[in-house]
CSV table of C-alpha atoms and ligand atoms in Angstrom, one decimal:
chain,number,residue,atom,x,y,z
A,1,MET,CA,112.7,70.1,113.7
A,2,ALA,CA,116.4,69.7,116.3
A,3,THR,CA,116.8,73.1,116.5
A,4,LYS,CA,113.3,73.6,118.5
A,5,GLU,CA,115.1,71.3,120.9
A,6,ASN,CA,118.6,72.9,120.4
A,7,LEU,CA,117.1,76.4,120.9
A,8,ALA,CA,115.4,74.8,124.7
A,9,GLY,CA,118.6,73.1,125.3
A,10,ALA,CA,120.8,75.5,124.9
A,11,PHE,CA,118.5,78.6,126.6
A,12,ALA,CA,118.7,76.0,129.5
A,13,GLY,CA,122.3,75.9,129.4
A,14,GLU,CA,122.6,79.6,129.5
A,15,SER,CA,120.3,80.6,132.5
A,16,GLN,CA,122.3,78.2,134.9
A,17,ALA,CA,125.4,79.4,133.0
A,18,ASN,CA,124.6,83.1,134.4
A,19,ARG,CA,123.0,81.9,137.9
A,20,LYS,CA,126.3,80.0,138.5
A,21,TYR,CA,129.1,82.7,137.5
A,22,LEU,CA,126.8,85.4,139.8
A,23,ALA,CA,127.2,82.9,142.5
A,24,PHE,CA,130.7,82.6,142.1
A,25,ALA,CA,131.3,86.2,141.4
A,26,LYS,CA,129.9,87.0,145.3
A,27,GLN,CA,132.3,83.3,146.5
A,28,ALA,CA,134.9,85.4,144.5
A,29,GLU,CA,134.9,88.5,146.1
A,30,LYS,CA,135.0,86.7,149.5
A,31,ASP,CA,138.2,85.3,148.6
A,32,GLY,CA,139.7,88.3,148.2
A,33,TYR,CA,139.8,88.2,144.1
A,34,PRO,CA,137.6,91.5,143.2
A,35,GLN,CA,139.1,91.2,139.0
A,36,VAL,CA,138.4,87.6,139.0
A,37,ALA,CA,134.9,88.6,140.3
A,38,LYS,CA,134.7,91.2,137.9
A,39,LEU,CA,135.2,88.9,135.2
A,40,PHE,CA,132.0,85.9,136.4
A,41,ARG,CA,130.1,89.3,136.4
A,42,ALA,CA,131.1,90.4,133.0
A,43,ALA,CA,130.6,86.2,131.7
A,44,ALA,CA,127.7,86.2,133.5
A,45,HIS,CA,126.3,89.6,131.7
A,46,ALA,CA,127.3,88.0,128.2
A,47,GLU,CA,125.1,84.7,129.3
A,48,THR,CA,122.0,86.7,129.7
A,49,VAL,CA,122.5,88.6,126.2
A,50,HIS,CA,122.8,84.6,124.8
A,51,ALA,CA,119.7,83.2,127.2
A,52,HIS,CA,117.2,86.4,125.8
A,53,ALA,CA,119.0,85.7,121.9
A,54,HIS,CA,117.8,82.2,122.2
A,55,LEU,CA,114.3,82.7,123.9
A,56,ARG,CA,113.6,85.1,121.6
A,57,ALA,CA,114.6,83.0,118.4
A,58,MET,CA,112.1,80.4,119.8
A,59,GLY,CA,109.7,82.5,119.9
A,60,GLY,CA,109.1,82.3,123.5
A,61,ILE,CA,108.6,86.4,124.2
A,62,ASN,CA,105.0,87.8,123.3
A,63,ASN,CA,103.1,90.3,124.4
A,64,THR,CA,102.6,90.8,128.0
A,65,LEU,CA,98.6,89.1,127.8
A,66,GLU,CA,100.6,85.6,127.0
A,67,ASN,CA,103.8,85.8,128.9
A,68,LEU,CA,101.4,86.0,132.4
A,69,LYS,CA,99.7,83.1,131.4
A,70,ALA,CA,102.9,81.0,130.6
A,71,ALA,CA,103.8,82.8,133.8
A,72,VAL,CA,101.0,81.2,135.3
A,73,ALA,CA,101.3,77.9,134.3
A,74,GLY,CA,105.2,77.7,135.1
A,75,GLU,CA,104.5,78.4,138.5
A,76,GLY,CA,101.4,75.9,138.7
A,77,PHE,CA,103.4,73.9,137.2
A,78,GLU,CA,106.0,73.9,140.2
A,79,PHE,CA,104.0,74.2,143.3
A,80,GLU,CA,101.5,71.4,142.3
A,81,THR,CA,103.9,69.0,140.4
A,82,MET,CA,107.4,69.8,140.8
A,83,TYR,CA,107.8,70.4,144.0
A,84,PRO,CA,106.1,68.3,146.1
A,85,PRO,CA,107.6,64.9,145.5
A,86,TYR,CA,111.3,67.0,146.1
A,87,LEU,CA,110.3,68.1,148.9
A,88,ALA,CA,108.9,64.6,150.2
A,89,GLU,CA,112.1,62.8,148.8
A,90,ALA,CA,114.5,65.4,150.9
A,91,GLN,CA,112.6,64.7,153.6
A,92,GLN,CA,112.7,60.5,153.1
A,93,GLU,CA,116.1,60.6,152.9
A,94,GLY,CA,116.7,63.0,155.8
A,95,ASN,CA,118.5,66.2,153.5
A,96,LYS,CA,117.4,69.3,155.4
A,97,PRO,CA,119.3,71.4,153.3
A,98,ALA,CA,117.5,70.3,150.2
A,99,GLU,CA,114.2,70.2,151.9
A,100,ILE,CA,114.5,73.4,153.6
A,101,SER,CA,115.3,75.1,150.1
A,102,PHE,CA,112.4,72.9,148.7
A,103,ARG,CA,109.9,74.1,151.1
A,104,ASN,CA,110.4,78.0,150.9
A,105,ALA,CA,110.2,78.0,147.0
A,106,LEU,CA,107.2,75.6,147.2
A,107,ALA,CA,105.5,78.2,149.3
A,108,VAL,CA,107.1,81.3,147.4
A,109,GLU,CA,105.9,79.8,144.0
A,110,LYS,CA,101.9,79.8,145.2
A,111,VAL,CA,102.2,83.4,145.7
A,112,HIS,CA,103.9,83.6,142.7
A,113,TYR,CA,100.9,81.8,141.1
A,114,ASP,CA,98.4,83.9,143.2
A,115,LEU,CA,100.1,87.3,141.8
A,116,TYR,CA,99.9,86.6,138.2
A,117,ASN,CA,96.6,85.4,138.1
A,118,ALA,CA,95.4,88.9,139.4
A,119,ALA,CA,98.1,90.3,137.1
A,120,LEU,CA,96.4,88.5,133.9
A,121,GLU,CA,92.5,89.6,135.0
A,122,SER,CA,93.7,93.0,135.5
A,123,VAL,CA,95.8,92.8,132.0
A,124,GLN,CA,93.0,90.9,130.2
A,125,GLY,CA,91.2,93.9,130.7
A,126,GLY,CA,92.9,96.3,129.5
A,127,SER,CA,94.6,97.5,133.0
A,128,ASP,CA,98.2,97.4,134.3
A,129,LEU,CA,97.8,96.4,138.3
A,130,ALA,CA,97.8,99.7,140.6
A,131,ALA,CA,101.6,101.2,141.5
A,132,ARG,CA,102.9,99.9,144.1
A,133,PRO,CA,105.8,98.5,146.2
A,134,VAL,CA,106.8,95.1,145.6
A,135,TYR,CA,109.3,93.2,148.7
A,136,VAL,CA,111.1,90.6,148.4
A,137,CYS,CA,113.0,88.0,151.2
A,138,GLU,CA,116.6,87.1,150.3
A,139,VAL,CA,116.0,83.8,152.5
A,140,CYS,CA,113.3,82.3,150.9
A,141,GLY,CA,112.0,84.6,147.5
A,142,HIS,CA,108.4,85.6,149.4
A,143,THR,CA,107.2,88.4,147.6
A,144,VAL,CA,104.8,90.9,148.6
A,145,TYR,CA,103.0,94.2,148.5
A,146,ASP,CA,103.5,97.2,150.3
A,147,GLN,CA,106.2,96.8,152.9
A,148,ALA,CA,108.3,94.6,154.3
A,149,GLN,CA,107.0,91.9,156.9
A,150,ASP,CA,107.9,92.4,160.1
A,151,LYS,CA,108.7,88.2,160.4
A,152,CYS,CA,109.0,86.8,157.3
A,153,GLU,CA,105.6,84.6,157.0
A,154,VAL,CA,106.9,81.7,154.9
A,155,CYS,CA,110.9,81.4,156.4
A,156,GLY,CA,110.6,83.4,159.9
A,157,ALA,CA,113.1,86.0,158.6
A,158,VAL,CA,113.4,89.4,160.0
A,159,LYS,CA,112.0,92.3,158.6
A,160,ASP,CA,115.9,93.7,157.4
A,161,ARG,CA,115.9,90.5,154.8
A,162,PHE,CA,113.4,92.3,152.0
A,163,THR,CA,114.6,94.0,149.6
A,164,LEU,CA,112.6,96.9,147.7
A,165,ILE,CA,112.2,95.8,143.6
A,166,ASP,CA,113.3,99.1,141.6
B,1,MET,CA,119.6,60.1,145.9
B,2,ALA,CA,116.2,61.4,144.1
B,3,THR,CA,117.3,64.8,145.7
B,4,LYS,CA,120.5,64.9,144.0
B,5,GLU,CA,119.2,64.8,141.1
B,6,ASN,CA,116.1,67.0,142.3
B,7,LEU,CA,118.0,70.1,143.0
B,8,ALA,CA,119.8,70.0,139.7
B,9,GLY,CA,116.4,69.8,138.1
B,10,ALA,CA,115.0,72.3,140.6
B,11,PHE,CA,118.3,74.8,139.5
B,12,ALA,CA,117.4,74.2,135.8
B,13,GLY,CA,113.7,75.1,136.1
B,14,GLU,CA,114.4,78.2,139.0
B,15,SER,CA,116.8,79.6,136.1
B,16,GLN,CA,115.3,79.6,133.5
B,17,ALA,CA,112.3,81.0,135.0
B,18,ASN,CA,114.4,83.9,136.4
B,19,ARG,CA,115.5,85.1,132.4
B,20,LYS,CA,111.9,84.1,131.4
B,21,TYR,CA,111.1,87.0,134.1
B,22,LEU,CA,113.5,89.4,133.6
B,23,ALA,CA,112.6,89.2,129.5
B,24,PHE,CA,109.2,89.2,130.1
B,25,ALA,CA,109.3,92.2,132.4
B,26,LYS,CA,111.2,94.0,129.4
B,27,GLN,CA,108.1,93.3,127.3
B,28,ALA,CA,105.6,94.8,130.2
B,29,GLU,CA,107.7,98.2,130.2
B,30,LYS,CA,107.4,98.6,126.2
B,31,ASP,CA,103.5,97.0,125.9
B,32,GLY,CA,103.0,99.9,129.3
B,33,TYR,CA,102.7,97.9,132.0
B,34,PRO,CA,104.8,99.5,134.5
B,35,GLN,CA,103.4,97.9,138.1
B,36,VAL,CA,103.8,94.2,135.6
B,37,ALA,CA,106.6,94.3,134.7
B,38,LYS,CA,107.6,94.9,138.4
B,39,LEU,CA,106.0,92.3,139.4
B,40,PHE,CA,108.1,90.3,137.2
B,41,ARG,CA,110.9,91.5,138.4
B,42,ALA,CA,110.3,90.9,141.6
B,43,ALA,CA,110.0,87.6,140.9
B,44,ALA,CA,112.4,87.3,139.0
B,45,HIS,CA,114.7,88.2,142.0
B,46,ALA,CA,112.5,85.8,143.5
B,47,GLU,CA,113.9,82.9,141.2
B,48,THR,CA,116.6,83.8,142.0
B,49,VAL,CA,117.0,83.2,145.7
B,50,HIS,CA,115.6,79.2,145.1
B,51,ALA,CA,118.1,79.4,142.4
B,52,HIS,CA,121.2,79.9,144.5
B,53,ALA,CA,119.4,78.4,147.5
B,54,HIS,CA,119.7,74.9,145.6
B,55,LEU,CA,123.5,75.7,144.0
B,56,ARG,CA,124.2,75.7,147.7
B,57,ALA,CA,123.0,72.9,148.4
B,58,MET,CA,123.9,70.8,145.9
B,59,GLY,CA,127.8,72.3,146.7
B,60,GLY,CA,127.6,73.2,143.1
B,61,ILE,CA,129.4,77.0,145.2
B,62,ASN,CA,132.9,76.1,145.9
B,63,ASN,CA,136.1,78.3,146.5
B,64,THR,CA,137.0,80.5,143.3
B,65,LEU,CA,140.1,78.1,142.9
B,66,GLU,CA,137.4,74.7,141.9
B,67,ASN,CA,134.4,77.9,140.9
B,68,LEU,CA,137.1,78.6,138.1
B,69,LYS,CA,137.7,74.9,137.3
B,70,ALA,CA,133.8,74.4,137.1
B,71,ALA,CA,133.8,77.6,134.6
B,72,VAL,CA,136.5,77.0,131.9
B,73,ALA,CA,134.9,72.9,132.2
B,74,GLY,CA,131.7,74.4,131.1
B,75,GLU,CA,132.5,76.6,128.5
B,76,GLY,CA,135.2,74.3,126.9
B,77,PHE,CA,131.9,71.8,126.7
B,78,GLU,CA,129.9,74.7,124.9
B,79,PHE,CA,132.1,75.7,122.5
B,80,GLU,CA,133.9,72.0,121.8
B,81,THR,CA,130.4,70.1,122.3
B,82,MET,CA,127.0,71.4,122.1
B,83,TYR,CA,126.9,74.7,119.8
B,84,PRO,CA,129.2,73.3,116.2
B,85,PRO,CA,126.0,70.5,116.1
B,86,TYR,CA,123.4,72.9,116.9
B,87,LEU,CA,124.8,75.8,115.1
B,88,ALA,CA,125.3,72.6,111.9
B,89,GLU,CA,121.6,71.5,112.3
B,90,ALA,CA,120.2,75.6,112.4
B,91,GLN,CA,122.4,75.8,109.1
B,92,GLN,CA,120.8,72.8,107.8
B,93,GLU,CA,116.9,73.9,108.5
B,94,GLY,CA,117.6,77.3,106.9
B,95,ASN,CA,116.6,78.6,111.1
B,96,LYS,CA,118.2,81.6,110.4
B,97,PRO,CA,117.3,83.6,113.8
B,98,ALA,CA,119.1,80.5,115.6
B,99,GLU,CA,121.9,80.1,113.4
B,100,ILE,CA,122.8,83.9,114.2
B,101,SER,CA,122.2,83.0,117.8
B,102,PHE,CA,124.3,79.9,118.8
B,103,ARG,CA,127.4,81.1,116.2
B,104,ASN,CA,127.8,84.1,118.6
B,105,ALA,CA,127.6,82.0,121.7
B,106,LEU,CA,129.7,79.7,120.5
B,107,ALA,CA,132.6,82.2,119.7
B,108,VAL,CA,132.0,84.1,123.0
B,109,GLU,CA,132.6,81.0,124.8
B,110,LYS,CA,135.5,80.1,123.3
B,111,VAL,CA,137.0,84.0,124.6
B,112,HIS,CA,134.9,83.1,127.8
B,113,TYR,CA,137.7,79.7,128.1
B,114,ASP,CA,140.4,81.3,127.0
B,115,LEU,CA,139.2,85.1,129.9
B,116,TYR,CA,138.4,81.2,132.5
B,117,ASN,CA,141.9,80.1,131.8
B,118,ALA,CA,143.9,83.0,132.4
B,119,ALA,CA,142.2,83.5,135.5
B,120,LEU,CA,142.6,80.0,136.6
B,121,GLU,CA,145.9,80.2,136.7
B,122,SER,CA,146.2,83.6,137.9
B,123,VAL,CA,144.5,82.0,141.3
B,124,GLN,CA,146.3,79.0,140.9
B,125,GLY,CA,149.8,81.2,141.6
B,126,GLY,CA,147.9,82.7,144.7
B,127,SER,CA,147.2,86.1,143.2
B,128,ASP,CA,143.8,87.5,141.4
B,129,LEU,CA,143.6,88.9,137.5
B,130,ALA,CA,144.7,92.8,137.5
B,131,ALA,CA,142.4,95.0,137.8
B,132,ARG,CA,141.3,96.2,134.1
B,133,PRO,CA,138.0,97.0,133.2
B,134,VAL,CA,135.5,94.9,131.6
B,135,TYR,CA,132.9,95.6,128.6
B,136,VAL,CA,130.0,93.4,127.0
B,137,CYS,CA,128.4,93.6,124.1
B,138,GLU,CA,124.7,93.9,123.8
B,139,VAL,CA,124.6,92.0,121.0
B,140,CYS,CA,126.2,88.6,121.1
B,141,GLY,CA,127.7,89.3,124.8
B,142,HIS,CA,131.6,89.2,123.5
B,143,THR,CA,133.7,89.8,126.7
B,144,VAL,CA,136.7,92.5,126.8
B,145,TYR,CA,139.4,94.4,128.3
B,146,ASP,CA,140.0,97.6,128.7
B,147,GLN,CA,137.6,99.5,125.9
B,148,ALA,CA,134.9,98.3,123.4
B,149,GLN,CA,135.4,97.7,120.3
B,150,ASP,CA,134.8,100.3,117.2
B,151,LYS,CA,133.0,97.0,115.9
B,152,CYS,CA,132.2,94.2,117.6
B,153,GLU,CA,134.5,91.3,116.0
B,154,VAL,CA,132.2,88.9,117.2
B,155,CYS,CA,129.0,90.6,116.1
B,156,GLY,CA,130.0,93.7,113.7
B,157,ALA,CA,127.8,95.8,116.5
B,158,VAL,CA,129.3,99.4,116.9
B,159,LYS,CA,130.8,100.8,119.9
B,160,ASP,CA,128.3,102.2,122.1
B,161,ARG,CA,126.3,98.4,122.4
B,162,PHE,CA,129.4,97.9,124.4
B,163,THR,CA,128.1,97.6,128.3
B,164,LEU,CA,131.0,98.0,130.9
B,165,ILE,CA,130.5,96.0,134.2
B,166,ASP,CA,130.1,97.3,137.2
C,1,LIG,FE1,126.3,81.8,126.3
C,2,LIG,FE1,108.0,81.5,141.2
C,3,LIG,FE1,111.0,85.0,154.0
C,4,LIG,FE1,111.2,80.2,142.3
C,5,LIG,FE1,130.5,82.0,128.2
C,6,LIG,FE1,129.4,91.8,119.7
């Protein structure tokens, strides 16, 4: 069953390549290379095709009820098990950028955990969530319903750093 | 230096969470839960913020010349070292979906390797690539300049499965 692990490894690799290329595309725009930026965006799009094909082949996409259970489990692992020691070690090592990055993520995964649990409860009852706008803070990822916060309660960013999700 | 590895681990986790949530959002639309789909898209957006913050904190975003070198190295690793044994094992195990997924990715990473090498050469000479449209096949990720192929030379998909990259 090497293939099962190979699919997981390939999904991990394709996922990270996509995120890197999107970051590299933004940097290429800044550096004055718009066509190189476009090439990075194109390859990022291709890595999305690969990541989703691998995820499908490994049975990682199920119905929404099962997908929400997987999402709740993933968020729970991140804020309860993964991020607390990462944060403590970054503080011990005096690595301030890492400390901030881990603290923001930890706080936001707890929010996601609660939001996904509410969604799970709704879907278990056979209903969609009520239709409401959702906003995300571009600095820390904080995820809120209805309206942007005047001052992000996770990172302190101002209101216009929130993005309305389509 | 645990933090260095922790950032790499957190980047891997956030990258994969993003890809999963985007796939789950599409599934939620299909299953008739548009607001749950929006929540998945919002959390996916937040995981992008986290992934890029971690990548920045680990020094993974440099100037475009260095970013292209990293991209060439990553694509080379994938098509020369990672995918060939994955493909062989999927064939041995008779896992057809995995075999197709690995074969498509292997072929396309070779294309990306060449495209990134051409970009690297151009940026090393101080120039952007010439402005040209770029298309990506939604079935296999094949990445081509100028126009969609009538029949994708990697996977055989028809012309309208190609997407023009913004
Ligand atoms: Fe790929
Ligand atoms: Fe999350
Ligand atoms: Fe924030
Ligand atoms: Fe996250
Ligand atoms: Fe690639
Ligand atoms: Fe294709």
